[in-house]
mmCIF file with all atom_site columns, C-alpha atoms in Angstrom:
data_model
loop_
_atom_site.group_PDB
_atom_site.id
_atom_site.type_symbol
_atom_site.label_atom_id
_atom_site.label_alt_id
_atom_site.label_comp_id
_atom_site.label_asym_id
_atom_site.label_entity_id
_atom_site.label_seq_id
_atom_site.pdbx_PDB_ins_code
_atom_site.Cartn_x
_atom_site.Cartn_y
_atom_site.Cartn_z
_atom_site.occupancy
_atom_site.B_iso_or_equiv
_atom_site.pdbx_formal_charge
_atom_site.auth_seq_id
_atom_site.auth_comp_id
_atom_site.auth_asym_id
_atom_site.auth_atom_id
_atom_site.pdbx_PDB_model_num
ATOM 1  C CA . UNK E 1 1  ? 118.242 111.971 74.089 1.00 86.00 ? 1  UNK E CA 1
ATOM 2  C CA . UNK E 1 2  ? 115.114 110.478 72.495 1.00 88.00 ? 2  UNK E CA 1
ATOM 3  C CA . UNK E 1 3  ? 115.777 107.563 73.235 1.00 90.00 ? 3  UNK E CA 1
ATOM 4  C CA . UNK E 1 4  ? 116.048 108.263 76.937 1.00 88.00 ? 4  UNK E CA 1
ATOM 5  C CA . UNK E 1 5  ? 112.618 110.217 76.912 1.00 87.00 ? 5  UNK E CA 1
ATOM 6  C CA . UNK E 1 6  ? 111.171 107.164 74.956 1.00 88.00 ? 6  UNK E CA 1
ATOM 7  C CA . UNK E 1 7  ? 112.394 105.051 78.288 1.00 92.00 ? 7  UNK E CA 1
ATOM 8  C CA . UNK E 1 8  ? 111.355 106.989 80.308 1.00 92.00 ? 8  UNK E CA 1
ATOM 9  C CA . UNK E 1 9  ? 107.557 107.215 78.860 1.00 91.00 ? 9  UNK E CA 1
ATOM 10 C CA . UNK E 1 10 ? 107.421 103.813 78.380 1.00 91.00 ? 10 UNK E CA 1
ATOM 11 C CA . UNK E 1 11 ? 108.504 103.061 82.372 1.00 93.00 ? 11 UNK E CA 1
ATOM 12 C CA . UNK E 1 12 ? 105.867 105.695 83.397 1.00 92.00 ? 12 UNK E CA 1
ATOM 13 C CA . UNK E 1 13 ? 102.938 103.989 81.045 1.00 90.00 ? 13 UNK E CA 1
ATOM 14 C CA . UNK E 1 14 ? 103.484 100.495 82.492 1.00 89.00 ? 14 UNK E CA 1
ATOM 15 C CA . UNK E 1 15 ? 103.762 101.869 86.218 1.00 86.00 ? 15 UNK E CA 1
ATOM 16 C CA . UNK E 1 16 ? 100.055 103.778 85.517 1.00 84.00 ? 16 UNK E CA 1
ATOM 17 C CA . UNK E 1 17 ? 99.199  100.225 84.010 1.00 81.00 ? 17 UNK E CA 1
ATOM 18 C CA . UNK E 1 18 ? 100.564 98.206  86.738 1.00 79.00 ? 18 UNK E CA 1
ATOM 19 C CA . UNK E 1 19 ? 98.563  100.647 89.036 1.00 77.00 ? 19 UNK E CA 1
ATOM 20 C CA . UNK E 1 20 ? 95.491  100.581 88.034 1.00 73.00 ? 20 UNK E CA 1
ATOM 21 C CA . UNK E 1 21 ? 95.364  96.765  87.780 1.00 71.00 ? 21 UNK E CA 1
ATOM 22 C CA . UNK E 1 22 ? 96.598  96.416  91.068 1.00 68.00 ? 22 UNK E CA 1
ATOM 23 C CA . UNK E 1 23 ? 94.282  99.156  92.655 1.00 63.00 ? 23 UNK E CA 1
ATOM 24 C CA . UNK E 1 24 ? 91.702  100.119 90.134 1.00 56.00 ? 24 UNK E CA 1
ATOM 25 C CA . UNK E 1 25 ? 89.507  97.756  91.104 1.00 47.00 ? 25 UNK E CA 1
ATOM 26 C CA . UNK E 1 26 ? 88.661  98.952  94.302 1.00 46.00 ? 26 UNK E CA 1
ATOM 27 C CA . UNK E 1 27 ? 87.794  102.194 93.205 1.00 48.00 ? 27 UNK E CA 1
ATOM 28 C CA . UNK E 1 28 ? 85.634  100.691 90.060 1.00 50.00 ? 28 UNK E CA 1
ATOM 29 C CA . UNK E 1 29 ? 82.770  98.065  90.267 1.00 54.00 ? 29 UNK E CA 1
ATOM 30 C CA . UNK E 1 30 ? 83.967  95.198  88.532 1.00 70.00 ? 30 UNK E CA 1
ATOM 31 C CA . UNK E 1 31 ? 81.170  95.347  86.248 1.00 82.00 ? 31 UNK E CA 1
ATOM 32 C CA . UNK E 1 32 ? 78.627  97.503  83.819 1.00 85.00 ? 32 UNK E CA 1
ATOM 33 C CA . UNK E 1 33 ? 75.883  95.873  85.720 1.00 89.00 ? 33 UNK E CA 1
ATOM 34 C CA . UNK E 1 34 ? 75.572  98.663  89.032 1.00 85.00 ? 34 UNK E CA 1
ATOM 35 C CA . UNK E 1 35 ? 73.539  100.936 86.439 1.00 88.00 ? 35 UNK E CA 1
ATOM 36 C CA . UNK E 1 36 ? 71.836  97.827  84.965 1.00 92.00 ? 36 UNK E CA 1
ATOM 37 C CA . UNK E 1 37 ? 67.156  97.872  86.528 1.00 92.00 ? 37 UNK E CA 1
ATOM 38 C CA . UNK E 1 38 ? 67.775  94.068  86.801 1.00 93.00 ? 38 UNK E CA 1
ATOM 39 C CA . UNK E 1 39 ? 70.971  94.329  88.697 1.00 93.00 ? 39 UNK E CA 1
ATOM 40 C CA . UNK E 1 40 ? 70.288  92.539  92.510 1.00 93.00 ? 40 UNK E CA 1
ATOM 41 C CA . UNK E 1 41 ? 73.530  91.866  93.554 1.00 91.00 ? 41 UNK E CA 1
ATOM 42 C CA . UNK E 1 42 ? 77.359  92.253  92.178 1.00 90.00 ? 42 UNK E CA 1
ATOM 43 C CA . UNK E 1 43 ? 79.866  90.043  93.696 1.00 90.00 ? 43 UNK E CA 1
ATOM 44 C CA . UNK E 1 44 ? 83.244  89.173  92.227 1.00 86.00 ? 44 UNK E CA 1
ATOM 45 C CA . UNK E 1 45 ? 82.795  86.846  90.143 1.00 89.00 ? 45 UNK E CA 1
ATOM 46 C CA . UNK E 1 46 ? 79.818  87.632  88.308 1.00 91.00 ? 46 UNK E CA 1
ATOM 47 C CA . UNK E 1 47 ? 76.358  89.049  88.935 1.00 93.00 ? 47 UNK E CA 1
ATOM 48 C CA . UNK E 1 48 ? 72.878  88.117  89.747 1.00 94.00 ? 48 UNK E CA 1
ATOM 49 C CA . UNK E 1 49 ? 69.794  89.756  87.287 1.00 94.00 ? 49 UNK E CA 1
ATOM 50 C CA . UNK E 1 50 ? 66.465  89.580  88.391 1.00 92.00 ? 50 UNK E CA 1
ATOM 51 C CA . UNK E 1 51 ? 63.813  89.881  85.509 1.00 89.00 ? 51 UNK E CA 1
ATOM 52 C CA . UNK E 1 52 ? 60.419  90.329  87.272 1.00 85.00 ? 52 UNK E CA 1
ATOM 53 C CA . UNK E 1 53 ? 60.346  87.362  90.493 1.00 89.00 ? 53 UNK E CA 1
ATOM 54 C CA . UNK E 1 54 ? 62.700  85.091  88.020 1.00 93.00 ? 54 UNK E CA 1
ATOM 55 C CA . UNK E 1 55 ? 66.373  85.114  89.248 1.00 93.00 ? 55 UNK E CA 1
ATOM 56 C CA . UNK E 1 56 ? 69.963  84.328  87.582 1.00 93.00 ? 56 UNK E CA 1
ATOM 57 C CA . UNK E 1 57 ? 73.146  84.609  88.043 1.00 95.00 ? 57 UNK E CA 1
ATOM 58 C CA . UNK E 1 58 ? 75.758  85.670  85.121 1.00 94.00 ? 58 UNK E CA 1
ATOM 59 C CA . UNK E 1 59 ? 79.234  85.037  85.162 1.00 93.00 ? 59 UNK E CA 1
ATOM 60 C CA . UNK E 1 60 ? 81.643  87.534  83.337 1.00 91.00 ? 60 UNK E CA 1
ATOM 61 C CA . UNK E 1 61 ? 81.721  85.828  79.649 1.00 91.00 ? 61 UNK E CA 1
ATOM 62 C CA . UNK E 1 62 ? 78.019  85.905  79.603 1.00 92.00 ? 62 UNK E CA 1
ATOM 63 C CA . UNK E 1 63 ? 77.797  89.655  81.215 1.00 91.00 ? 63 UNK E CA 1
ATOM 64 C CA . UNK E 1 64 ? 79.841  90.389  78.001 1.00 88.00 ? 64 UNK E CA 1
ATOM 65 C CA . UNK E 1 65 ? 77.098  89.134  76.034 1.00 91.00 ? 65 UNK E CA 1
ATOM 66 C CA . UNK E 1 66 ? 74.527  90.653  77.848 1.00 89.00 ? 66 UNK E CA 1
ATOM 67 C CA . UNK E 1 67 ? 71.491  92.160  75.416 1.00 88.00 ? 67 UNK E CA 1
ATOM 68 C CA . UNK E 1 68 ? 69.701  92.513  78.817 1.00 87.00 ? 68 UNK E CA 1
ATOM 69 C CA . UNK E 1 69 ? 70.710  95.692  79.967 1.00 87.00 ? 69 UNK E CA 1
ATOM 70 C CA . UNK E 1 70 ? 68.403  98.350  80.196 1.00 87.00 ? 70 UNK E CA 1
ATOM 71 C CA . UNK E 1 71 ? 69.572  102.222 82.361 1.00 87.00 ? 71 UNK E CA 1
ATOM 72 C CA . UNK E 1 72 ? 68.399  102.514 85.735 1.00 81.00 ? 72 UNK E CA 1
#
């Protein structure tokens, strides 16, 4: 019998997981960045930051590493 429930949970935690990879994204921004001041554009693949009139664009391992972001 526990062993069934223990199937069972298992089956229903990697359907939510399957789920959300496969949909969660359009619900979610794909990054932090939309509450970021020097957020000027997300796009799929990465962002671009504007500090002042200087522009750049970060890709997702550097977004990781960002020590830029400061609350809207």
């Amino acid at each position: 019998m526990i062993v069934k429930l223990l199937v069972v949970a298992a089956v229903i935690a990697v359907a939510v997981w399957l789920w959300r990879e496969l949909f969660g994204s359009i619900r979610e921004a794909p990054f932090p960045c939309r509450t970021c001041r020097h957020c000027r554009k997300l796009f799929d693949d990465g962002v671009r930051c504007g500090f002042g009139s200087k522009e750049t664009f970060k890709n997702p391992a550097q977004i990781g590493m960002c020590h830029d972001y400061e609350r809207r």
